[in-house]
Structure formats: structure tokens, C-alpha cells
mmCIF file of C-alpha atoms in Angstrom:
data_model
loop_
_atom_site.group_PDB
_atom_site.id
_atom_site.type_symbol
_atom_site.label_atom_id
_atom_site.label_comp_id
_atom_site.label_asym_id
_atom_site.label_seq_id
_atom_site.Cartn_x
_atom_site.Cartn_y
_atom_site.Cartn_z
ATOM 1 C CA UNK A 13 44.037 146.290 63.082
ATOM 2 C CA UNK A 14 42.398 149.019 61.341
ATOM 3 C CA UNK A 15 42.393 149.529 57.734
ATOM 4 C CA UNK A 16 44.195 152.999 56.611
ATOM 5 C CA UNK A 17 44.886 154.676 53.038
ATOM 6 C CA UNK A 18 48.482 156.235 52.717
ATOM 7 C CA UNK A 19 48.156 159.053 51.392
ATOM 8 C CA UNK A 20 51.218 160.287 49.574
ATOM 9 C CA UNK A 21 52.859 158.231 52.439
ATOM 10 C CA UNK A 22 52.170 161.632 55.382
ATOM 11 C CA UNK A 23 48.888 160.033 56.810
ATOM 12 C CA UNK A 24 50.117 157.507 59.171
ATOM 13 C CA UNK A 25 47.516 154.488 60.090
ATOM 14 C CA UNK A 26 46.725 154.357 64.253
ATOM 15 C CA UNK A 27 45.191 151.676 66.559
ATOM 16 C CA UNK A 28 44.999 154.710 69.400
ATOM 17 C CA UNK A 29 41.441 156.457 71.201
ATOM 18 C CA UNK A 30 41.231 158.976 68.851
ATOM 19 C CA UNK A 31 41.186 156.581 65.252
ATOM 20 C CA UNK A 32 38.007 154.755 66.934
ATOM 21 C CA UNK A 33 36.396 158.201 66.115
ATOM 22 C CA UNK A 34 36.209 157.326 62.025
ATOM 23 C CA UNK A 35 35.539 154.328 60.467
ATOM 24 C CA UNK A 36 39.056 152.549 59.314
ATOM 25 C CA UNK A 37 38.955 153.041 55.681
ATOM 26 C CA UNK A 38 38.999 150.236 53.363
ATOM 27 C CA UNK A 39 42.284 149.868 50.346
ATOM 28 C CA UNK A 40 41.215 147.317 48.921
ATOM 29 C CA UNK A 41 43.673 144.534 48.706
ATOM 30 C CA UNK A 42 42.742 140.899 48.141
ATOM 31 C CA UNK A 43 42.655 138.486 50.566
ATOM 32 C CA UNK A 44 42.312 134.949 48.948
ATOM 33 C CA UNK A 45 41.849 135.407 45.644
ATOM 34 C CA UNK A 46 43.470 134.099 42.867
ATOM 35 C CA UNK A 47 45.432 135.001 39.450
ATOM 36 C CA UNK A 48 42.647 137.097 36.917
ATOM 37 C CA UNK A 49 43.114 138.264 33.302
ATOM 38 C CA UNK A 50 41.925 141.782 32.421
ATOM 39 C CA UNK A 51 39.870 140.269 29.593
ATOM 40 C CA UNK A 52 37.452 138.723 32.298
ATOM 41 C CA UNK A 53 37.616 141.924 33.692
ATOM 42 C CA UNK A 54 38.172 144.618 30.720
ATOM 43 C CA UNK A 55 36.153 147.146 33.343
ATOM 44 C CA UNK A 56 38.580 146.781 35.807
ATOM 45 C CA UNK A 57 41.652 149.635 35.885
ATOM 46 C CA UNK A 58 44.299 150.682 38.069
ATOM 47 C CA UNK A 59 44.650 153.975 39.110
ATOM 48 C CA UNK A 60 48.296 155.187 38.893
ATOM 49 C CA UNK A 61 49.326 158.898 41.290
ATOM 50 C CA UNK A 62 52.913 160.364 40.407
ATOM 51 C CA UNK A 63 53.370 157.207 38.427
ATOM 52 C CA UNK A 64 52.983 154.455 41.350
ATOM 53 C CA UNK A 65 49.683 152.562 41.623
ATOM 54 C CA UNK A 66 47.210 153.964 44.083
ATOM 55 C CA UNK A 67 43.610 152.344 43.682
ATOM 56 C CA UNK A 68 41.418 150.723 41.779
ATOM 57 C CA UNK A 69 38.559 152.885 39.265
ATOM 58 C CA UNK A 70 35.921 150.865 36.970
ATOM 59 C CA UNK A 71 34.999 152.220 33.733
ATOM 60 C CA UNK A 72 31.797 152.985 33.032
ATOM 61 C CA UNK A 73 32.096 154.428 29.624
ATOM 62 C CA UNK A 74 34.546 155.617 27.212
ATOM 63 C CA UNK A 75 35.346 159.254 28.803
ATOM 64 C CA UNK A 76 34.960 157.957 32.515
ATOM 65 C CA UNK A 77 35.664 155.927 34.965
ATOM 66 C CA UNK A 78 34.214 155.895 38.885
ATOM 67 C CA UNK A 79 36.356 155.027 42.476
ATOM 68 C CA UNK A 80 36.139 155.870 46.052
ATOM 69 C CA UNK A 81 36.300 159.459 47.026
ATOM 70 C CA UNK A 82 38.637 158.912 49.480
ATOM 71 C CA UNK A 83 41.062 157.820 46.342
ATOM 72 C CA UNK A 84 41.137 161.785 44.954
ATOM 73 C CA UNK A 85 41.950 162.774 48.648
ATOM 74 C CA UNK A 86 44.129 165.752 48.457
ATOM 75 C CA UNK A 87 45.078 164.705 44.797
ATOM 76 C CA UNK A 88 46.256 166.735 41.773
ATOM 77 C CA UNK A 89 44.893 166.353 38.852
ATOM 78 C CA UNK A 90 47.623 166.466 36.506
ATOM 79 C CA UNK A 91 49.537 163.432 38.253
ATOM 80 C CA UNK A 92 46.292 160.863 38.198
ATOM 81 C CA UNK A 93 46.159 158.727 34.984
ATOM 82 C CA UNK A 94 44.159 155.519 34.527
ATOM 83 C CA UNK A 95 46.361 151.936 33.174
ATOM 84 C CA UNK A 96 43.369 150.013 31.079
ATOM 85 C CA UNK A 97 43.789 146.888 29.232
ATOM 86 C CA UNK A 98 46.413 145.466 31.645
ATOM 87 C CA UNK A 99 46.722 142.444 34.040
ATOM 88 C CA UNK A 100 49.259 143.474 35.114
ATOM 89 C CA UNK A 101 50.269 146.556 37.498
ATOM 90 C CA UNK A 102 52.135 149.328 36.357
ATOM 91 C CA UNK A 103 53.247 147.768 32.686
ATOM 92 C CA UNK A 104 51.227 147.226 29.399
ATOM 93 C CA UNK A 105 47.886 148.417 28.401
ATOM 94 C CA UNK A 106 47.156 152.178 27.939
ATOM 95 C CA UNK A 107 47.955 155.313 29.624
ATOM 96 C CA UNK A 108 44.477 157.625 30.283
ATOM 97 C CA UNK A 109 45.263 160.971 31.999
ATOM 98 C CA UNK A 110 42.424 162.733 34.327
ATOM 99 C CA UNK A 111 40.934 166.013 33.621
ATOM 100 C CA UNK A 112 38.128 166.414 35.287
ATOM 101 C CA UNK A 113 37.941 164.682 39.094
ATOM 102 C CA UNK A 114 34.330 164.996 40.835
ATOM 103 C CA UNK A 115 34.377 163.393 43.991
ATOM 104 C CA UNK A 116 30.488 163.415 46.012
ATOM 105 C CA UNK A 117 29.352 166.901 47.820
ATOM 106 C CA UNK A 118 28.717 165.093 50.237
ATOM 107 C CA UNK A 119 31.670 162.786 51.215
ATOM 108 C CA UNK A 120 32.814 163.315 54.916
ATOM 109 C CA UNK A 121 36.290 161.626 55.517
ATOM 110 C CA UNK A 122 35.459 161.075 59.051
ATOM 111 C CA UNK A 123 32.565 158.863 58.954
ATOM 112 C CA UNK A 124 33.509 157.857 54.700
ATOM 113 C CA UNK A 125 30.308 158.244 53.855
ATOM 114 C CA UNK A 126 28.875 159.032 50.020
ATOM 115 C CA UNK A 127 32.637 157.291 48.936
ATOM 116 C CA UNK A 128 31.959 157.826 45.421
ATOM 117 C CA UNK A 129 33.798 159.879 42.685
ATOM 118 C CA UNK A 130 33.987 159.948 38.751
ATOM 119 C CA UNK A 131 37.006 160.929 36.678
ATOM 120 C CA UNK A 132 36.620 162.358 33.375
ATOM 121 C CA UNK A 133 39.873 161.223 31.389
ATOM 122 C CA UNK A 134 41.295 163.313 28.511
ATOM 123 C CA UNK A 135 42.070 160.880 26.093
ATOM 124 C CA UNK A 136 39.118 158.278 25.637
ATOM 125 C CA UNK A 137 39.742 154.370 26.448
ATOM 126 C CA UNK A 138 39.815 152.648 23.026
ATOM 127 C CA UNK A 139 37.050 149.569 23.672
ATOM 128 C CA UNK A 140 38.004 146.207 22.621
ATOM 129 C CA UNK A 141 39.383 143.376 24.314
ATOM 130 C CA UNK A 142 40.325 144.077 27.481
ATOM 131 C CA UNK A 143 38.751 147.267 27.742
ATOM 132 C CA UNK A 144 34.511 147.571 27.994
ATOM 133 C CA UNK A 145 32.363 149.372 30.649
ATOM 134 C CA UNK A 146 30.450 148.143 33.322
ATOM 135 C CA UNK A 147 26.724 149.026 33.347
ATOM 136 C CA UNK A 148 25.275 150.478 36.673
ATOM 137 C CA UNK A 149 23.194 148.547 38.863
ATOM 138 C CA UNK A 150 19.678 149.644 38.986
ATOM 139 C CA UNK A 151 19.083 147.900 41.800
ATOM 140 C CA UNK A 152 20.696 146.991 45.530
ATOM 141 C CA UNK A 153 22.150 143.077 45.900
ATOM 142 C CA UNK A 154 20.179 141.443 48.040
ATOM 143 C CA UNK A 155 22.055 139.011 50.869
ATOM 144 C CA UNK A 156 23.444 135.823 49.368
ATOM 145 C CA UNK A 157 24.074 137.031 46.033
ATOM 146 C CA UNK A 158 27.383 136.463 44.846
ATOM 147 C CA UNK A 159 29.941 139.678 44.219
ATOM 148 C CA UNK A 160 33.068 139.634 42.380
ATOM 149 C CA UNK A 161 35.712 141.780 43.475
ATOM 150 C CA UNK A 162 39.111 142.196 41.528
ATOM 151 C CA UNK A 163 42.420 144.806 42.437
ATOM 152 C CA UNK A 164 45.829 145.047 42.709
ATOM 153 C CA UNK A 165 46.039 145.414 45.914
ATOM 154 C CA UNK A 166 48.248 142.794 48.837
ATOM 155 C CA UNK A 167 47.246 139.744 49.525
ATOM 156 C CA UNK A 168 47.324 139.608 53.420
ATOM 157 C CA UNK A 169 47.067 141.625 56.355
ATOM 158 C CA UNK A 170 50.216 144.138 57.250
ATOM 159 C CA UNK A 171 51.576 143.453 53.883
ATOM 160 C CA UNK A 172 53.651 145.968 52.253
ATOM 161 C CA UNK A 173 54.117 144.357 48.679
ATOM 162 C CA UNK A 174 51.494 144.380 46.314
ATOM 163 C CA UNK A 175 51.303 141.406 43.483
ATOM 164 C CA UNK A 176 51.902 142.500 39.944
ATOM 165 C CA UNK A 177 48.888 140.200 38.384
ATOM 166 C CA UNK A 178 45.343 141.068 39.054
ATOM 167 C CA UNK A 179 43.420 139.385 41.223
ATOM 168 C CA UNK A 180 40.081 138.227 41.806
ATOM 169 C CA UNK A 181 37.945 136.868 44.636
ATOM 170 C CA UNK A 182 34.184 135.687 45.065
ATOM 171 C CA UNK A 183 31.922 137.114 48.269
ATOM 172 C CA UNK A 184 28.341 136.820 49.297
ATOM 173 C CA UNK A 185 26.521 140.028 50.046
ATOM 174 C CA UNK A 186 25.670 140.291 53.540
ATOM 175 C CA UNK A 187 22.662 142.130 54.679
ATOM 176 C CA UNK A 188 22.392 145.712 55.519
ATOM 177 C CA UNK A 189 21.054 144.298 59.617
ATOM 178 C CA UNK A 190 23.980 141.442 59.746
ATOM 179 C CA UNK A 191 26.669 144.421 58.624
ATOM 180 C CA UNK A 192 25.511 147.473 60.703
ATOM 181 C CA UNK A 193 25.767 145.227 63.469
ATOM 182 C CA UNK A 194 29.059 144.048 63.391
ATOM 183 C CA UNK A 195 30.057 147.588 62.756
ATOM 184 C CA UNK A 196 28.105 148.911 65.781
ATOM 185 C CA UNK A 197 31.102 150.772 67.515
ATOM 186 C CA UNK A 198 31.698 152.462 64.080
ATOM 187 C CA UNK A 199 27.505 153.515 64.148
ATOM 188 C CA UNK A 200 26.645 150.376 61.696
ATOM 189 C CA UNK A 201 26.176 151.484 58.052
ATOM 190 C CA UNK A 202 24.612 154.078 55.925
ATOM 191 C CA UNK A 203 22.145 153.537 52.989
ATOM 192 C CA UNK A 204 24.987 154.149 51.158
ATOM 193 C CA UNK A 205 26.605 151.056 52.053
ATOM 194 C CA UNK A 206 26.561 147.614 51.318
ATOM 195 C CA UNK A 207 28.673 144.637 52.968
ATOM 196 C CA UNK A 208 30.079 141.635 51.620
ATOM 197 C CA UNK A 209 32.398 138.731 53.225
ATOM 198 C CA UNK A 210 32.886 134.912 52.990
ATOM 199 C CA UNK A 211 31.456 133.369 55.837
ATOM 200 C CA UNK A 212 34.398 132.697 58.372
ATOM 201 C CA UNK A 213 36.590 135.055 56.829
ATOM 202 C CA UNK A 214 39.571 134.541 54.744
ATOM 203 C CA UNK A 215 38.305 136.389 51.497
ATOM 204 C CA UNK A 216 37.980 140.248 51.441
ATOM 205 C CA UNK A 217 38.504 143.212 49.814
ATOM 206 C CA UNK A 218 41.436 145.086 51.636
ATOM 207 C CA UNK A 219 44.720 147.118 51.911
ATOM 208 C CA UNK A 220 46.542 148.871 48.522
ATOM 209 C CA UNK A 221 43.139 148.930 46.166
ATOM 210 C CA UNK A 222 40.319 151.005 47.646
ATOM 211 C CA UNK A 223 37.719 152.720 44.667
ATOM 212 C CA UNK A 224 37.681 149.094 42.750
ATOM 213 C CA UNK A 225 34.417 147.529 41.119
ATOM 214 C CA UNK A 226 32.272 144.875 43.738
ATOM 215 C CA UNK A 227 30.186 143.673 40.693
ATOM 216 C CA UNK A 228 27.212 141.671 40.785
ATOM 217 C CA UNK A 229 25.438 140.124 37.599
ATOM 218 C CA UNK A 230 27.745 141.645 35.383
ATOM 219 C CA UNK A 231 26.721 145.068 36.755
ATOM 220 C CA UNK A 232 28.590 147.688 39.375
ATOM 221 C CA UNK A 233 26.737 147.333 42.321
ATOM 222 C CA UNK A 234 29.579 148.467 44.690
ATOM 223 C CA UNK A 235 32.717 150.262 45.098
ATOM 224 C CA UNK A 236 35.326 149.119 47.635
ATOM 225 C CA UNK A 237 35.740 151.550 50.178
ATOM 226 C CA UNK A 238 36.243 151.015 54.038
ATOM 227 C CA UNK A 239 36.181 148.050 57.009
ATOM 228 C CA UNK A 240 38.495 147.223 60.280
ATOM 229 C CA UNK A 241 40.803 144.020 59.808
ATOM 230 C CA UNK A 242 41.510 141.909 56.115
ATOM 231 C CA UNK A 243 39.250 139.129 55.731
ATOM 232 C CA UNK A 244 38.099 138.332 59.228
ATOM 233 C CA UNK A 245 34.729 136.621 60.220
ATOM 234 C CA UNK A 246 33.987 139.498 62.185
ATOM 235 C CA UNK A 247 34.035 142.537 60.173
ATOM 236 C CA UNK A 248 32.713 142.182 56.376
ATOM 237 C CA UNK A 249 33.988 144.134 54.050
ATOM 238 C CA UNK A 250 32.030 147.522 53.392
ATOM 239 C CA UNK A 251 31.583 149.122 49.921
ATOM 240 C CA UNK A 252 29.810 152.486 48.644
ATOM 241 C CA UNK A 253 26.469 151.751 47.595
ATOM 242 C CA UNK A 254 26.023 152.135 43.916
ATOM 243 C CA UNK A 255 21.913 151.692 43.699
ATOM 244 C CA UNK A 256 21.794 154.533 45.861
ATOM 245 C CA UNK A 257 24.648 157.034 44.356
ATOM 246 C CA UNK A 258 23.663 156.052 40.662
ATOM 247 C CA UNK A 259 21.800 159.387 40.255
ATOM 248 C CA UNK A 260 25.129 161.020 41.656
ATOM 249 C CA UNK A 261 27.307 159.571 39.019
ATOM 250 C CA UNK A 262 24.412 159.332 36.534
ATOM 251 C CA UNK A 263 24.510 163.616 36.699
ATOM 252 C CA UNK A 264 27.642 164.534 36.506
ATOM 253 C CA UNK A 265 28.690 161.666 33.378
ATOM 254 C CA UNK A 266 25.256 161.341 31.765
ATOM 255 C CA UNK A 267 26.453 157.633 31.582
ATOM 256 C CA UNK A 268 22.360 155.890 32.582
#
């Protein structure tokens, strides 16, 4: 099944031939994971839109978060806020309204290329237990390295229920060549993308939490972006490649 991000319930997901002309959205559900504490992943925040959880995001400084560009499609800044310091979806922690949203100027809705956006919050994050920035990676992770994915997305394909508790799953990085072969029908992947998947499937990020972090060695290496199916052995999860997109993030935020 193709994964599609529901934008305020206005865009429907279809399996028809027309859908195959664009890459399916990886909406960030955590499949095969386990309950997690925010203190162990303090950079993770919930991107709420009109008071409901919409996507994931990562704190990169006291004033900035990074997320996926497709998470900010057609949003009004005044309805965007980030919940920090809580392990539970839509409760606890502190709320930080958005003041400015900037998506990568080359982001493409159909190819999901350059899928990164930065958001400045109007009230700074109070850095402490459960609320910490994550450094941006300076190098692309290598195949086989273990990546950590967190989020509040649904727990299995076709579920409409989001978990209350933050979820975490570990998945190894997949080589660019292997991932590009898997997605040949979608045109492969670009240098702005990296992939991760558990051997044999069963663990993945998927529906309900795009824009969340893929961390490697304590740095932000990827952003939940797109993919086909959920935890299927033939299709790795695809993430925005922070090592390549880092210059955009730095230019917009001043975060090195």
C-alpha cells in the first residue's frame, strides 16, 4: 500500500495508476518499536496543527526545530505549535507556537525531493531534562550503522489510532544502491535521501509522524520522509539526508 500524508483530511490516498506518478509519502508511523521516555530522546517534539498531533520534529536550538517540508504543505503558521518535554501525545510538556516557517525552496511535492523545513518558535525552548537540541550530522551515515527513529505514529499499516506513548525503533542504514533498486519504479532515490530498514522488514517508520528524527551516533542524520508500505521487506524507509541538506538548515537558522 502507498503511504500518503492526510493534509487536514483534504487529500485522499489512492492506489490508482495516477498515484504511481509521484512518490508515496512516508508518514512516520513506528512499526515494531517500543514505548520510550522523552528524557532519552529529548530532541523529539510533537508538531501540532490546530491542536492535534500532525508530524514529528527535532529541536536543533533553543529557537528552532527542523521537520519535513511536506509536513508544512498548506499550513497556516498561526495554527502550528510544538509540544516539547512530554512522552505522551497531546498532553504534558510545554507548548511553543511557530513564528516563521521556511521550507526548502527546491522542495518538490511529487518527487518529495529536498524534503526539509525549519521553523522558528515564538517562545524559546527551556533547555533541560527532556528538552535538548540534537546536533546536525556532518557526514552521511554508512550502510549497516544503526539509526534510532522515534515518533507517535500509528503502530501498524492501515491503523487510524495513534499511540499515546512515544515509540522508538532501531533500524540499520541501507546502501544508496540497494535502496535505489528497491524504488526503481519511483525513479530511485536522490542524493538528498538516505534509507534505513530492518532485514526482513517488521520495523520501520511510517504513517502519522513524518518530519521526525532519524538519529545516528547522537546526531540528526535523517528526517522521516517517504516510502511504500510499512515495514515491508522490499521497501526501506526513506529519510531526508541531513548531511547534504545541512547547508540550508544552517543558512536559515544559524545552527552549525
